Short mmCIF file of C-alpha atoms in Angstrom, two decimals:
data_model
loop_
_atom_site.label_atom_id
_atom_site.label_comp_id
_atom_site.label_asym_id
_atom_site.label_seq_id
_atom_site.Cartn_x
_atom_site.Cartn_y
_atom_site.Cartn_z
CA MET A 809 -7.45 -24.72 -14.47
CA LYS A 810 -9.01 -23.23 -10.93
CA ILE A 811 -6.15 -20.56 -9.34
CA HIS A 812 -5.80 -21.46 -5.72
CA LYS A 813 -6.84 -17.65 -3.83
CA GLN A 814 -4.34 -16.95 -0.95
CA ARG A 815 -5.82 -16.83 2.07
CA VAL A 816 -4.82 -14.13 4.14
CA ALA A 817 -6.22 -13.06 8.15
CA LEU A 818 -4.51 -9.22 8.51
CA VAL A 819 -4.76 -8.61 12.22
CA ALA A 820 -2.98 -5.60 13.67
CA HIS A 821 -2.83 -3.84 17.45
CA ASP A 822 -3.98 -0.08 17.63
CA ASN A 823 -0.98 2.11 16.90
CA LEU A 824 0.14 -0.46 13.79
CA LYS A 825 -3.59 -0.41 11.85
CA PRO A 826 -2.76 2.93 10.30
CA GLU A 827 0.76 1.18 8.84
CA LEU A 828 -1.62 -2.14 7.64
CA LEU A 829 -4.24 0.45 6.01
CA SER A 830 -1.38 2.54 4.59
CA TRP A 831 0.28 -1.18 3.62
CA ALA A 832 -3.39 -2.47 2.78
CA LYS A 833 -3.95 0.99 0.66
CA GLU A 834 -0.72 0.40 -1.64
CA ASN A 835 -0.71 -2.66 -1.97
CA TRP A 836 -5.00 -3.58 -2.52
CA ARG A 837 -4.72 -5.04 -6.39
CA ILE A 838 -2.59 -8.60 -5.17
CA LEU A 839 -4.55 -7.91 -1.87
CA ALA A 840 -8.08 -7.84 -4.32
CA ASP A 841 -6.59 -11.74 -5.52
CA CYS A 842 -6.30 -12.42 -2.05
CA GLU A 843 -9.42 -14.36 0.11
CA LEU A 844 -8.98 -11.39 2.97
CA PHE A 845 -9.68 -12.02 6.55
CA ALA A 846 -9.26 -10.00 9.82
CA THR A 847 -9.54 -9.33 13.42
CA GLY A 848 -12.77 -6.70 13.88
CA THR A 849 -12.01 -3.12 13.99
CA THR A 850 -8.39 -3.73 11.74
CA GLY A 851 -11.17 -6.19 8.88
CA LYS A 852 -13.99 -2.39 8.68
CA GLN A 853 -10.91 -0.43 8.76
CA VAL A 854 -9.12 -2.52 6.00
CA MET A 855 -12.84 -2.47 3.78
CA GLU A 856 -13.75 1.19 4.78
CA GLN A 857 -10.39 2.84 3.08
CA THR A 858 -9.24 0.23 1.04
CA GLY A 859 -12.55 -1.00 -0.81
CA LEU A 860 -11.25 -4.44 -0.35
CA GLY A 861 -13.76 -7.19 0.72
CA VAL A 862 -13.06 -8.60 3.61
CA SER A 863 -13.85 -11.54 6.38
CA CYS A 864 -14.14 -10.01 9.77
CA PHE A 865 -13.50 -12.00 13.72
CA LEU A 866 -14.02 -10.95 16.64
CA SER A 867 -11.78 -8.08 17.42
CA GLY A 868 -8.61 -9.25 18.54
CA PRO A 869 -9.75 -8.56 23.12
CA TYR A 870 -13.23 -9.98 22.29
CA GLY A 871 -11.57 -13.78 21.05
CA GLY A 872 -10.74 -12.64 17.13
CA ASP A 873 -6.90 -13.74 17.77
CA GLN A 874 -8.00 -16.98 18.83
CA GLN A 875 -10.90 -16.76 15.76
CA ILE A 876 -8.00 -16.02 13.14
CA GLY A 877 -5.54 -19.09 15.53
CA ALA A 878 -8.61 -21.80 14.83
CA ARG A 879 -9.06 -20.85 11.14
CA ILE A 880 -5.47 -21.54 11.02
CA SER A 881 -4.72 -24.82 13.32
CA GLU A 882 -8.26 -26.30 10.96
CA GLY A 883 -5.79 -25.45 7.69
CA LEU A 884 -7.84 -22.60 6.44
CA LEU A 885 -6.05 -19.86 6.88
CA ASP A 886 -2.66 -19.56 4.81
CA ILE A 887 -0.97 -16.47 5.62
CA LEU A 888 -1.23 -14.77 8.23
CA ILE A 889 -0.48 -10.57 8.11
CA PHE A 890 0.26 -9.45 11.86
CA PHE A 891 1.06 -5.52 12.77
CA TRP A 892 2.37 -6.80 16.49
CA ASP A 893 3.66 -3.75 18.70
CA PRO A 894 6.73 -5.29 20.75
CA MET A 895 7.04 -2.13 22.85
CA SER A 896 3.10 -2.48 24.34
CA THR A 897 1.77 -5.16 25.75
CA ALA A 898 -1.44 -6.73 25.35
CA PRO A 899 -4.84 -6.85 27.06
CA HIS A 900 -4.19 -10.26 25.37
CA ASP A 901 -0.59 -10.68 24.91
CA ALA A 902 -1.59 -14.42 25.96
CA ASP A 903 -3.98 -14.86 22.97
CA VAL A 904 -1.25 -13.11 20.10
CA LYS A 905 1.68 -15.63 21.79
CA ALA A 906 -1.31 -18.33 20.86
CA LEU A 907 -2.18 -16.66 16.98
CA LEU A 908 1.84 -16.40 16.55
CA ARG A 909 2.80 -19.88 18.08
CA LEU A 910 -0.29 -21.51 15.71
CA ALA A 911 1.49 -19.66 13.10
CA THR A 912 4.58 -21.65 13.25
CA LEU A 913 3.93 -24.85 14.37
CA MET A 914 1.63 -24.87 10.99
CA ASN A 915 4.45 -23.34 8.65
CA ILE A 916 2.87 -20.74 7.72
CA PRO A 917 4.26 -17.16 6.33
CA VAL A 918 4.02 -14.41 8.73
CA ALA A 919 4.78 -11.13 8.10
CA ASN A 920 5.06 -9.46 11.64
CA ASN A 921 5.38 -5.52 9.95
CA ARG A 922 5.56 -3.82 6.53
CA SER A 923 9.48 -5.73 4.71
CA THR A 924 8.37 -8.81 6.15
CA ALA A 925 4.23 -7.89 4.04
CA ASP A 926 5.81 -7.27 1.12
CA CYS A 927 8.17 -10.17 0.34
CA ILE A 928 5.22 -11.95 0.96
CA LEU A 929 2.71 -9.80 -1.62
CA VAL A 930 6.08 -10.90 -3.41
CA MET A 931 5.75 -14.71 -3.57
CA ILE A 932 2.11 -13.86 -4.08
CA GLN A 933 2.84 -12.34 -7.33
CA GLN A 934 4.43 -15.11 -7.90
CA GLN A 935 2.76 -17.84 -7.72
CA GLN A 936 0.22 -16.38 -10.06
CA LEU A 937 2.29 -15.46 -12.55
CA HIS A 938 3.15 -19.27 -12.66
CA HIS A 939 -0.50 -19.67 -12.98
CA GLN A 940 -0.55 -17.79 -15.35
CA GLN A 941 1.72 -19.39 -17.32
CA LYS A 942 1.10 -22.87 -16.66
CA ARG A 943 -3.13 -21.52 -18.00
CA SER A 944 -1.35 -20.44 -21.12
CA GLU A 945 0.81 -23.07 -22.14
CA ILE A 946 -2.13 -25.04 -21.97
CA PRO A 947 -2.48 -26.43 -24.75
CA LYS A 948 -5.87 -26.05 -27.39
CA GLN A 949 -7.79 -28.67 -27.93
CA VAL A 950 -8.47 -29.27 -31.87
CA ASN A 951 -11.09 -31.19 -33.86
CA TYR A 952 -8.27 -33.34 -36.09
CA ARG A 953 -10.90 -35.45 -37.09
CA PHE A 954 -12.84 -32.87 -39.10
CA ALA A 955 -9.00 -31.00 -40.26
CA SER A 956 -8.27 -30.58 -43.64
CA ILE A 957 -5.06 -30.71 -45.16
CA HIS A 958 -4.41 -30.34 -48.25
CA PRO A 959 -1.74 -32.37 -50.60
CA ALA A 960 -0.25 -29.31 -51.21
CA SER A 961 0.40 -28.20 -47.73
CA LEU A 962 3.02 -31.33 -47.00
CA VAL A 963 5.69 -30.21 -50.72
CA HIS A 964 8.23 -29.24 -48.49
#
Protein backbone atom coordinates (compact mmCIF):
# COMPACT_ATOMS: atom_id res chain seq x y z
CA MET A 1 0.00 0.00 0.00
CA LYS A 2 1.58 3.23 -1.15
CA ILE A 3 1.16 6.20 1.16
CA HIS A 4 0.16 9.48 -0.45
CA LYS A 5 2.71 12.09 0.49
CA GLN A 6 1.12 15.38 1.39
CA ARG A 7 1.94 18.03 -1.21
CA VAL A 8 2.72 21.17 0.77
CA ALA A 9 3.35 24.67 -0.60
CA LEU A 10 5.54 26.99 1.48
CA VAL A 11 5.31 30.76 1.03
CA ALA A 12 6.44 33.64 3.26
CA HIS A 13 6.55 37.39 2.96
CA ASP A 14 10.06 38.80 3.31
CA ASN A 15 9.86 39.87 6.96
CA LEU A 16 8.33 36.49 7.92
CA LYS A 17 10.84 34.28 6.09
CA PRO A 18 12.96 33.89 9.27
CA GLU A 19 9.85 32.67 11.13
CA LEU A 20 8.99 30.14 8.41
CA LEU A 21 12.61 28.96 8.24
CA SER A 22 12.74 28.49 12.01
CA TRP A 23 9.47 26.52 11.87
CA ALA A 24 10.74 24.36 8.99
CA LYS A 25 13.98 23.58 10.85
CA GLU A 26 12.05 22.53 13.96
CA ASN A 27 9.74 20.31 11.93
CA TRP A 28 12.03 18.95 9.23
CA ARG A 29 11.35 15.30 10.16
CA ILE A 30 7.66 15.65 9.37
CA LEU A 31 8.28 17.87 6.36
CA ALA A 32 10.78 15.33 4.99
CA ASP A 33 7.85 12.94 4.55
CA CYS A 34 6.00 15.52 2.43
CA GLU A 35 6.43 16.68 -1.12
CA LEU A 36 7.41 20.33 -0.76
CA PHE A 37 6.87 23.23 -3.15
CA ALA A 38 7.64 26.90 -2.61
CA THR A 39 7.97 30.29 -4.18
CA GLY A 40 11.53 30.91 -5.38
CA THR A 41 13.26 32.80 -2.59
CA THR A 42 11.48 30.95 0.21
CA GLY A 43 12.17 27.55 -1.37
CA LYS A 44 15.86 28.29 -1.90
CA GLN A 45 16.26 29.36 1.73
CA VAL A 46 14.37 26.32 3.04
CA MET A 47 16.63 24.00 1.01
CA GLU A 48 19.82 25.77 2.11
CA GLN A 49 18.93 25.90 5.80
CA THR A 50 17.17 22.54 6.27
CA GLY A 51 18.48 20.24 3.56
CA LEU A 52 14.91 19.41 2.56
CA GLY A 53 14.08 18.90 -1.09
CA VAL A 54 11.81 21.65 -2.44
CA SER A 55 10.43 22.19 -5.94
CA CYS A 56 10.69 25.93 -6.48
CA PHE A 57 8.47 28.20 -8.53
CA LEU A 58 9.22 31.80 -9.40
CA SER A 59 9.57 34.39 -6.65
CA GLY A 60 6.16 35.60 -5.43
CA PRO A 61 6.25 39.06 -7.05
CA TYR A 62 7.32 37.49 -10.36
CA GLY A 63 4.42 35.05 -10.54
CA GLY A 64 5.26 32.37 -7.96
CA ASP A 65 2.04 32.99 -6.03
CA GLN A 66 0.10 32.56 -9.27
CA GLN A 67 1.96 29.35 -10.09
CA ILE A 68 1.07 27.90 -6.69
CA GLY A 69 -2.53 29.06 -7.15
CA ALA A 70 -2.67 27.25 -10.49
CA ARG A 71 -1.42 24.04 -8.85
CA ILE A 72 -4.05 24.37 -6.15
CA SER A 73 -6.82 24.87 -8.71
CA GLU A 74 -5.61 21.78 -10.59
CA GLY A 75 -5.76 19.70 -7.39
CA LEU A 76 -1.98 19.23 -7.36
CA LEU A 77 -1.34 20.73 -3.91
CA ASP A 78 -2.90 19.59 -0.64
CA ILE A 79 -1.79 22.21 1.90
CA LEU A 80 -0.72 25.86 1.84
CA ILE A 81 1.63 27.16 4.53
CA PHE A 82 1.72 30.92 3.88
CA PHE A 83 3.29 33.12 6.52
CA TRP A 84 1.94 36.44 5.28
CA ASP A 85 2.25 39.81 6.93
CA PRO A 86 -1.16 41.43 7.44
CA MET A 87 0.48 44.68 8.56
CA SER A 88 2.31 45.47 5.34
CA THR A 89 1.27 45.67 1.74
CA ALA A 90 3.14 43.87 -0.97
CA PRO A 91 3.35 45.07 -4.56
CA HIS A 92 1.66 41.83 -5.58
CA ASP A 93 -1.21 41.98 -3.05
CA ALA A 94 -3.73 41.04 -5.74
CA ASP A 95 -1.80 37.79 -6.32
CA VAL A 96 -1.74 37.08 -2.59
CA LYS A 97 -5.49 37.58 -2.31
CA ALA A 98 -6.07 35.39 -5.36
CA LEU A 99 -3.90 32.63 -3.87
CA LEU A 100 -5.75 32.70 -0.55
CA ARG A 101 -9.11 32.79 -2.38
CA LEU A 102 -8.18 29.72 -4.46
CA ALA A 103 -7.03 27.78 -1.39
CA THR A 104 -10.35 28.56 0.29
CA LEU A 105 -12.41 27.67 -2.79
CA MET A 106 -10.54 24.39 -3.26
CA ASN A 107 -11.00 23.60 0.43
CA ILE A 108 -7.37 22.94 1.29
CA PRO A 109 -5.91 23.64 4.72
CA VAL A 110 -4.14 27.01 4.95
CA ALA A 111 -1.76 28.05 7.71
CA ASN A 112 -1.01 31.75 8.01
CA ASN A 113 1.22 31.56 11.08
CA ARG A 114 3.18 29.17 13.29
CA SER A 115 0.17 28.11 15.37
CA THR A 116 -1.94 27.01 12.43
CA ALA A 117 1.09 25.45 10.73
CA ASP A 118 1.65 23.36 13.87
CA CYS A 119 -2.00 22.23 13.75
CA ILE A 120 -1.57 21.11 10.16
CA LEU A 121 1.54 19.13 11.10
CA VAL A 122 -0.46 17.31 13.76
CA MET A 123 -2.98 16.42 11.03
CA ILE A 124 -0.16 15.12 8.81
CA GLN A 125 1.30 13.07 11.68
CA GLN A 126 -2.12 11.54 12.39
CA GLN A 127 -2.52 10.56 8.74
CA GLN A 128 0.95 9.02 8.66
CA LEU A 129 0.23 7.08 11.85
CA HIS A 130 -3.10 5.88 10.43
CA HIS A 131 -1.38 4.60 7.26
CA GLN A 132 1.29 2.82 9.32
CA GLN A 133 -1.38 1.11 11.42
CA LYS A 134 -3.32 0.08 8.32
CA ARG A 135 -0.16 -1.38 6.82
CA SER A 136 0.52 -3.43 9.97
CA GLU A 137 -3.08 -4.77 9.93
CA ILE A 138 -2.74 -6.31 6.49
CA PRO A 139 -2.46 -10.07 7.09
CA LYS A 140 0.56 -11.78 5.65
CA GLN A 141 -0.37 -14.23 2.95
CA VAL A 142 0.03 -17.78 4.15
CA ASN A 143 0.43 -20.65 1.76
CA TYR A 144 -1.87 -23.11 3.51
CA ARG A 145 -1.52 -25.71 0.78
CA PHE A 146 1.99 -26.55 1.92
CA ALA A 147 1.46 -26.04 5.64
CA SER A 148 1.72 -29.24 7.57
CA ILE A 149 -0.38 -29.72 10.67
CA HIS A 150 0.48 -32.42 13.16
CA PRO A 151 -2.69 -34.29 14.22
CA ALA A 152 -1.70 -34.01 17.89
CA SER A 153 -1.89 -30.22 17.66
CA LEU A 154 -5.60 -30.46 16.85
CA VAL A 155 -6.43 -32.10 20.22
CA HIS A 156 -7.24 -29.61 22.96
